PDB file of C-alpha atoms in Angstrom:
ATOM      1  CA  MET A   1     -89.474 120.786 121.612  1.00  0.00           C
ATOM      2  CA  ARG A   2     -87.865 117.736 123.213  1.00  0.00           C
ATOM      3  CA  LEU A   3     -88.050 117.268 126.983  1.00  0.00           C
ATOM      4  CA  VAL A   4     -85.616 114.866 128.623  1.00  0.00           C
ATOM      5  CA  ILE A   5     -85.403 114.236 132.361  1.00  0.00           C
ATOM      6  CA  ALA A   6     -82.263 112.291 133.205  1.00  0.00           C
ATOM      7  CA  ARG A   7     -79.625 111.625 135.806  1.00  0.00           C
ATOM      8  CA  CYS A   8     -76.686 113.181 134.078  1.00  0.00           C
ATOM      9  CA  SER A   9     -73.437 115.081 134.419  1.00  0.00           C
ATOM     10  CA  VAL A  10     -72.586 118.034 132.197  1.00  0.00           C
ATOM     11  CA  ASP A  11     -69.235 119.403 131.057  1.00  0.00           C
ATOM     12  CA  TYR A  12     -68.718 122.676 129.205  1.00  0.00           C
ATOM     13  CA  ALA A  13     -65.503 123.264 127.258  1.00  0.00           C
ATOM     14  CA  GLY A  14     -64.888 126.594 125.574  1.00  0.00           C
ATOM     15  CA  ARG A  15     -63.438 129.917 126.693  1.00  0.00           C
ATOM     16  CA  LEU A  16     -63.579 128.364 130.178  1.00  0.00           C
ATOM     17  CA  THR A  17     -64.520 124.989 131.607  1.00  0.00           C
ATOM     18  CA  ALA A  18     -67.384 124.089 133.911  1.00  0.00           C
ATOM     19  CA  HIS A  19     -68.688 120.847 135.384  1.00  0.00           C
ATOM     20  CA  LEU A  20     -72.093 119.858 136.744  1.00  0.00           C
ATOM     21  CA  PRO A  21     -71.843 116.642 138.776  1.00  0.00           C
ATOM     22  CA  LEU A  22     -74.274 113.760 138.432  1.00  0.00           C
ATOM     23  CA  ALA A  23     -77.842 114.721 139.394  1.00  0.00           C
ATOM     24  CA  PRO A  24     -81.416 114.574 138.015  1.00  0.00           C
ATOM     25  CA  ARG A  25     -81.960 117.413 135.542  1.00  0.00           C
ATOM     26  CA  LEU A  26     -84.301 118.618 132.807  1.00  0.00           C
ATOM     27  CA  ILE A  27     -82.813 119.002 129.327  1.00  0.00           C
ATOM     28  CA  LEU A  28     -84.659 121.162 126.798  1.00  0.00           C
ATOM     29  CA  VAL A  29     -83.891 120.807 123.095  1.00  0.00           C
ATOM     30  CA  LYS A  30     -85.737 123.481 121.130  1.00  0.00           C
ATOM     31  CA  ALA A  31     -86.583 123.668 117.450  1.00  0.00           C
ATOM     32  CA  ASP A  32     -84.115 126.536 117.010  1.00  0.00           C
ATOM     33  CA  GLY A  33     -81.296 124.135 117.981  1.00  0.00           C
ATOM     34  CA  SER A  34     -80.688 125.525 121.466  1.00  0.00           C
ATOM     35  CA  VAL A  35     -80.006 123.115 124.318  1.00  0.00           C
ATOM     36  CA  SER A  36     -80.425 124.105 127.982  1.00  0.00           C
ATOM     37  CA  ILE A  37     -79.931 122.245 131.266  1.00  0.00           C
ATOM     38  CA  HIS A  38     -82.279 122.966 134.174  1.00  0.00           C
ATOM     39  CA  ALA A  39     -82.487 122.056 137.863  1.00  0.00           C
ATOM     40  CA  ASP A  40     -85.646 122.093 139.966  1.00  0.00           C
ATOM     41  CA  ASP A  41     -84.899 125.608 141.267  1.00  0.00           C
ATOM     42  CA  ARG A  42     -83.467 128.907 139.908  1.00  0.00           C
ATOM     43  CA  ALA A  43     -86.884 129.724 138.367  1.00  0.00           C
ATOM     44  CA  TYR A  44     -86.443 129.708 134.571  1.00  0.00           C
ATOM     45  CA  LYS A  45     -82.668 130.316 134.450  1.00  0.00           C
ATOM     46  CA  PRO A  46     -80.737 127.278 133.150  1.00  0.00           C
ATOM     47  CA  LEU A  47     -77.651 125.834 134.823  1.00  0.00           C
ATOM     48  CA  ASN A  48     -75.934 125.791 131.456  1.00  0.00           C
ATOM     49  CA  TRP A  49     -76.955 126.132 127.844  1.00  0.00           C
ATOM     50  CA  MET A  50     -75.791 126.346 124.244  1.00  0.00           C
ATOM     51  CA  SER A  51     -77.341 128.968 122.027  1.00  0.00           C
ATOM     52  CA  PRO A  52     -78.083 128.438 118.329  1.00  0.00           C
ATOM     53  CA  PRO A  53     -76.675 127.853 115.841  1.00  0.00           C
ATOM     54  CA  CYS A  54     -75.351 124.606 117.243  1.00  0.00           C
ATOM     55  CA  THR A  55     -75.472 120.883 116.487  1.00  0.00           C
ATOM     56  CA  LEU A  56     -76.448 117.997 118.755  1.00  0.00           C
ATOM     57  CA  LYS A  57     -74.903 114.553 118.282  1.00  0.00           C
ATOM     58  CA  GLU A  58     -76.137 111.591 120.324  1.00  0.00           C
ATOM     59  CA  GLY A  59     -73.474 108.961 120.877  1.00  0.00           C
ATOM     60  CA  SER A  60     -73.752 105.277 120.000  1.00  0.00           C
ATOM     61  CA  GLY A  61     -71.866 102.109 120.860  1.00  0.00           C
ATOM     62  CA  ASP A  62     -69.315 102.808 123.585  1.00  0.00           C
ATOM     63  CA  ASP A  63     -70.490 106.441 123.624  1.00  0.00           C
ATOM     64  CA  ALA A  64     -74.181 105.620 124.002  1.00  0.00           C
ATOM     65  CA  GLY A  65     -75.779 108.025 126.418  1.00  0.00           C
ATOM     66  CA  VAL A  66     -73.338 110.829 125.651  1.00  0.00           C
ATOM     67  CA  TRP A  67     -74.681 113.952 123.947  1.00  0.00           C
ATOM     68  CA  THR A  68     -72.256 116.421 122.429  1.00  0.00           C
ATOM     69  CA  VAL A  69     -73.514 119.901 121.550  1.00  0.00           C
ATOM     70  CA  VAL A  70     -71.147 122.087 119.497  1.00  0.00           C
ATOM     71  CA  ASN A  71     -71.680 125.731 118.512  1.00  0.00           C
ATOM     72  CA  LYS A  72     -70.133 127.651 115.621  1.00  0.00           C
ATOM     73  CA  ALA A  73     -67.241 128.794 117.832  1.00  0.00           C
ATOM     74  CA  GLY A  74     -66.295 125.170 118.567  1.00  0.00           C
ATOM     75  CA  GLU A  75     -67.426 125.313 122.194  1.00  0.00           C
ATOM     76  CA  LYS A  76     -68.807 122.032 123.487  1.00  0.00           C
ATOM     77  CA  LEU A  77     -71.495 121.014 125.957  1.00  0.00           C
ATOM     78  CA  ILE A  78     -71.087 117.330 126.799  1.00  0.00           C
ATOM     79  CA  ILE A  79     -74.027 115.666 128.567  1.00  0.00           C
ATOM     80  CA  THR A  80     -73.388 112.196 129.971  1.00  0.00           C
ATOM     81  CA  MET A  81     -76.592 110.295 130.779  1.00  0.00           C
ATOM     82  CA  GLU A  82     -76.616 107.690 133.519  1.00  0.00           C
ATOM     83  CA  GLN A  83     -80.376 107.119 133.446  1.00  0.00           C
ATOM     84  CA  ILE A  84     -83.138 108.616 131.287  1.00  0.00           C
ATOM     85  CA  LEU A  85     -86.350 109.020 133.280  1.00  0.00           C
ATOM     86  CA  HIS A  86     -88.453 110.719 130.609  1.00  0.00           C
ATOM     87  CA  ASP A  87     -88.037 111.535 126.921  1.00  0.00           C
ATOM     88  CA  SER A  88     -90.795 113.160 124.865  1.00  0.00           C
ATOM     89  CA  SER A  89     -91.123 115.508 121.908  1.00  0.00           C
ATOM     90  CA  HIS A  90     -93.849 118.069 121.294  1.00  0.00           C
ATOM     91  CA  GLU A  91     -94.640 120.267 118.291  1.00  0.00           C
ATOM     92  CA  LEU A  92     -95.452 123.740 119.604  1.00  0.00           C
ATOM     93  CA  GLY A  93     -95.798 125.482 116.247  1.00  0.00           C
ATOM     94  CA  VAL A  94     -95.126 129.157 115.630  1.00  0.00           C
ATOM     95  CA  ASP A  95     -95.530 131.247 118.759  1.00  0.00           C
ATOM     96  CA  PRO A  96     -97.458 134.515 118.326  1.00  0.00           C
ATOM     97  CA  GLY A  97     -94.975 136.233 120.633  1.00  0.00           C
ATOM     98  CA  LEU A  98     -95.395 138.441 123.649  1.00  0.00           C
ATOM     99  CA  ILE A  99     -98.099 141.060 123.320  1.00  0.00           C
ATOM    100  CA  LYS A 100     -96.581 144.081 124.972  1.00  0.00           C
ATOM    101  CA  ASP A 101     -98.348 146.783 126.860  1.00  0.00           C
ATOM    102  CA  GLY A 102     -99.434 149.395 124.325  1.00  0.00           C
ATOM    103  CA  VAL A 103     -97.329 152.108 125.896  1.00  0.00           C
ATOM    104  CA  GLU A 104     -94.231 149.889 126.031  1.00  0.00           C
ATOM    105  CA  ALA A 105     -94.651 148.899 122.393  1.00  0.00           C
ATOM    106  CA  HIS A 106     -95.035 152.529 121.355  1.00  0.00           C
ATOM    107  CA  LEU A 107     -92.043 153.593 123.451  1.00  0.00           C
ATOM    108  CA  GLN A 108     -89.969 150.928 121.701  1.00  0.00           C
ATOM    109  CA  GLU A 109     -91.087 152.144 118.286  1.00  0.00           C
ATOM    110  CA  LEU A 110     -90.440 155.801 119.122  1.00  0.00           C
ATOM    111  CA  LEU A 111     -87.013 155.161 120.636  1.00  0.00           C
ATOM    112  CA  ALA A 112     -85.973 153.001 117.684  1.00  0.00           C
ATOM    113  CA  ASP A 113     -86.967 155.820 115.316  1.00  0.00           C
ATOM    114  CA  ARG A 114     -85.040 158.351 117.409  1.00  0.00           C
ATOM    115  CA  ILE A 115     -82.207 156.150 118.655  1.00  0.00           C
ATOM    116  CA  GLU A 116     -79.830 159.107 118.637  1.00  0.00           C
ATOM    117  CA  THR A 117     -81.556 160.391 121.768  1.00  0.00           C
ATOM    118  CA  LEU A 118     -79.592 157.735 123.676  1.00  0.00           C
ATOM    119  CA  GLY A 119     -76.468 159.609 122.657  1.00  0.00           C
ATOM    120  CA  GLU A 120     -74.797 161.235 119.703  1.00  0.00           C
ATOM    121  CA  GLY A 121     -73.614 158.671 117.186  1.00  0.00           C
ATOM    122  CA  TYR A 122     -75.979 155.891 118.267  1.00  0.00           C
ATOM    123  CA  THR A 123     -77.269 153.737 115.401  1.00  0.00           C
ATOM    124  CA  LEU A 124     -80.018 151.115 115.358  1.00  0.00           C
ATOM    125  CA  ILE A 125     -79.234 147.468 114.598  1.00  0.00           C
ATOM    126  CA  ARG A 126     -82.829 146.265 114.929  1.00  0.00           C
ATOM    127  CA  ARG A 127     -85.906 146.121 117.137  1.00  0.00           C
ATOM    128  CA  GLU A 128     -86.978 142.827 118.726  1.00  0.00           C
ATOM    129  CA  TYR A 129     -83.529 141.280 118.269  1.00  0.00           C
ATOM    130  CA  PRO A 130     -84.112 137.509 118.590  1.00  0.00           C
ATOM    131  CA  THR A 131     -82.326 135.384 121.194  1.00  0.00           C
ATOM    132  CA  ALA A 132     -82.886 131.874 122.508  1.00  0.00           C
ATOM    133  CA  ILE A 133     -84.638 133.286 125.593  1.00  0.00           C
ATOM    134  CA  GLY A 134     -86.754 135.947 123.898  1.00  0.00           C
ATOM    135  CA  PRO A 135     -86.357 139.138 121.873  1.00  0.00           C
ATOM    136  CA  VAL A 136     -84.294 142.101 123.068  1.00  0.00           C
ATOM    137  CA  ASP A 137     -86.390 145.274 122.702  1.00  0.00           C
ATOM    138  CA  ILE A 138     -83.688 147.254 120.885  1.00  0.00           C
ATOM    139  CA  LEU A 139     -80.156 146.365 119.836  1.00  0.00           C
ATOM    140  CA  CYS A 140     -78.011 149.291 118.737  1.00  0.00           C
ATOM    141  CA  ARG A 141     -74.427 150.606 118.621  1.00  0.00           C
ATOM    142  CA  ASP A 142     -72.973 153.599 120.407  1.00  0.00           C
ATOM    143  CA  SER A 143     -70.640 156.178 118.907  1.00  0.00           C
ATOM    144  CA  ASP A 144     -67.640 153.894 119.568  1.00  0.00           C
ATOM    145  CA  GLY A 145     -69.263 151.003 117.724  1.00  0.00           C
ATOM    146  CA  ALA A 146     -69.970 149.014 120.896  1.00  0.00           C
ATOM    147  CA  THR A 147     -73.158 146.938 120.987  1.00  0.00           C
ATOM    148  CA  VAL A 148     -75.892 148.150 123.332  1.00  0.00           C
ATOM    149  CA  ALA A 149     -78.978 146.163 124.396  1.00  0.00           C
ATOM    150  CA  VAL A 150     -81.971 148.235 125.528  1.00  0.00           C
ATOM    151  CA  GLU A 151     -84.827 146.852 127.623  1.00  0.00           C
ATOM    152  CA  ILE A 152     -87.913 149.083 127.716  1.00  0.00           C
ATOM    153  CA  LYS A 153     -90.595 149.108 130.408  1.00  0.00           C
ATOM    154  CA  ARG A 154     -93.385 151.478 131.311  1.00  0.00           C
ATOM    155  CA  ARG A 155     -92.360 151.161 134.954  1.00  0.00           C
ATOM    156  CA  GLY A 156     -88.859 149.921 135.680  1.00  0.00           C
ATOM    157  CA  GLU A 157     -88.647 147.376 138.475  1.00  0.00           C
ATOM    158  CA  ILE A 158     -86.159 144.734 139.584  1.00  0.00           C
ATOM    159  CA  ASP A 159     -87.671 142.059 137.309  1.00  0.00           C
ATOM    160  CA  GLY A 160     -86.849 144.187 134.277  1.00  0.00           C
ATOM    161  CA  VAL A 161     -83.215 144.539 135.345  1.00  0.00           C
ATOM    162  CA  GLU A 162     -83.013 140.770 135.838  1.00  0.00           C
ATOM    163  CA  GLN A 163     -84.468 140.251 132.363  1.00  0.00           C
ATOM    164  CA  LEU A 164     -81.899 142.560 130.768  1.00  0.00           C
ATOM    165  CA  THR A 165     -79.110 140.854 132.749  1.00  0.00           C
ATOM    166  CA  ARG A 166     -80.071 137.502 131.216  1.00  0.00           C
ATOM    167  CA  TYR A 167     -80.063 139.006 127.725  1.00  0.00           C
ATOM    168  CA  LEU A 168     -76.632 140.552 128.308  1.00  0.00           C
ATOM    169  CA  ASP A 169     -75.239 137.270 129.611  1.00  0.00           C
ATOM    170  CA  LEU A 170     -76.432 135.516 126.460  1.00  0.00           C
ATOM    171  CA  LEU A 171     -75.467 138.246 123.975  1.00  0.00           C
ATOM    172  CA  ASN A 172     -71.957 138.506 125.403  1.00  0.00           C
ATOM    173  CA  ARG A 173     -71.398 134.875 124.412  1.00  0.00           C
ATOM    174  CA  ASP A 174     -71.610 135.928 120.760  1.00  0.00           C
ATOM    175  CA  PRO A 175     -68.126 137.035 119.610  1.00  0.00           C
ATOM    176  CA  HIS A 176     -69.704 139.091 116.813  1.00  0.00           C
ATOM    177  CA  LEU A 177     -71.568 141.245 119.349  1.00  0.00           C
ATOM    178  CA  ALA A 178     -69.438 141.217 122.501  1.00  0.00           C
ATOM    179  CA  PRO A 179     -68.837 143.253 124.505  1.00  0.00           C
ATOM    180  CA  VAL A 180     -72.502 144.218 124.906  1.00  0.00           C
ATOM    181  CA  LYS A 181     -73.565 147.010 127.281  1.00  0.00           C
ATOM    182  CA  GLY A 182     -77.041 147.436 128.709  1.00  0.00           C
ATOM    183  CA  VAL A 183     -79.515 150.301 129.048  1.00  0.00           C
ATOM    184  CA  PHE A 184     -82.628 149.880 131.197  1.00  0.00           C
ATOM    185  CA  ALA A 185     -85.206 152.372 129.934  1.00  0.00           C
ATOM    186  CA  ALA A 186     -88.569 153.234 131.478  1.00  0.00           C
ATOM    187  CA  GLN A 187     -90.900 156.130 132.126  1.00  0.00           C
ATOM    188  CA  GLU A 188     -90.319 155.561 135.840  1.00  0.00           C
ATOM    189  CA  ILE A 189     -87.535 153.549 137.464  1.00  0.00           C
ATOM    190  CA  LYS A 190     -87.923 152.302 141.011  1.00  0.00           C
ATOM    191  CA  PRO A 191     -85.015 153.061 143.384  1.00  0.00           C
ATOM    192  CA  GLN A 192     -84.306 149.371 144.030  1.00  0.00           C
ATOM    193  CA  ALA A 193     -84.158 148.683 140.294  1.00  0.00           C
ATOM    194  CA  ARG A 194     -81.780 151.598 139.784  1.00  0.00           C
ATOM    195  CA  VAL A 195     -79.464 150.334 142.539  1.00  0.00           C
ATOM    196  CA  LEU A 196     -79.412 146.823 141.054  1.00  0.00           C
ATOM    197  CA  ALA A 197     -78.817 148.133 137.521  1.00  0.00           C
ATOM    198  CA  THR A 198     -75.951 150.333 138.677  1.00  0.00           C
ATOM    199  CA  ASP A 199     -74.392 147.435 140.577  1.00  0.00           C
ATOM    200  CA  ARG A 200     -74.431 145.378 137.370  1.00  0.00           C
ATOM    201  CA  GLY A 201     -72.991 148.134 135.193  1.00  0.00           C
ATOM    202  CA  ILE A 202     -76.288 148.811 133.430  1.00  0.00           C
ATOM    203  CA  ASP A 203     -77.232 152.402 132.567  1.00  0.00           C
ATOM    204  CA  CYS A 204     -80.706 153.674 133.397  1.00  0.00           C
ATOM    205  CA  ALA A 205     -82.660 155.952 131.041  1.00  0.00           C
ATOM    206  CA  VAL A 206     -85.836 157.761 132.067  1.00  0.00           C
ATOM    207  CA  LEU A 207     -88.091 158.055 129.021  1.00  0.00           C
ATOM    208  CA  ASP A 208     -90.361 161.033 128.453  1.00  0.00           C
ATOM    209  CA  TYR A 209     -93.191 159.756 126.286  1.00  0.00           C
ATOM    210  CA  ASP A 210     -94.229 163.204 125.066  1.00  0.00           C
ATOM    211  CA  ALA A 211     -90.646 164.213 124.366  1.00  0.00           C
ATOM    212  CA  LEU A 212     -90.093 161.122 122.239  1.00  0.00           C
ATOM    213  CA  ARG A 213     -93.220 162.061 120.307  1.00  0.00           C
ATOM    214  CA  GLY A 214     -91.669 165.464 119.703  1.00  0.00           C
ATOM    215  CA  ILE A 215     -94.173 167.343 121.845  1.00  0.00           C
ATOM    216  CA  GLU A 216     -91.607 168.602 124.354  1.00  0.00           C
ATOM    217  CA  ASP A 217     -87.854 168.732 124.794  1.00  0.00           C
ATOM    218  CA  ASP A 218     -86.460 165.483 123.379  1.00  0.00           C
ATOM    219  CA  LYS A 219     -83.511 164.947 125.685  1.00  0.00           C
ATOM    220  CA  LEU A 220     -83.292 161.469 127.201  1.00  0.00           C
ATOM    221  CA  ARG A 221     -81.945 161.507 130.750  1.00  0.00           C
ATOM    222  CA  LEU A 222     -79.249 158.900 131.400  1.00  0.00           C
ATOM    223  CA  PHE A 223     -78.241 158.220 134.997  1.00  0.00           C
TER     224      PHE A 223
END
């Protein structure tokens, strides 16, 4: 991973245009090719980013200090450096990944095996679908062929809805997947989380652990 702190401006050119004026920012360049721009707020959410696969070209001569990041769709992220304050690279190696709560991991496995309980005609794409910001628990398709991202929790709270929102924002940038819908699934969903999910167009699914194991009625309740 490469960490660069610089006074820079950033321009995005693609399906729309966006501009970040000159300011100190953190630029992360990861081994997977992703590039993200961060401010000293907004927690871990970047101001702008380019997901892999993409290429980074650092300018030279008259273009020295200009980075151009291009993805497979031809969208560009242009970073213009005025002053580099820090530039370092670090080898992190292979990450062992998030160790999920045992119940959450088992719920994911059971739901993937019985994906049709989300609705007739649902088909599984894969579990732990990789993205630049972490794996989506389940990626599947509904009966109309639309892509659906499922985030699974033992107890559904606002943080889980925020996590799924970030995944959806990223996945919907991929023209091969978009439009991507979301399902927030948990054994218990807090009222505040349900309100937030509904406001963002995300379905909520209450999971019955025993039902998924085939012990009781196997209907999944969607609200």
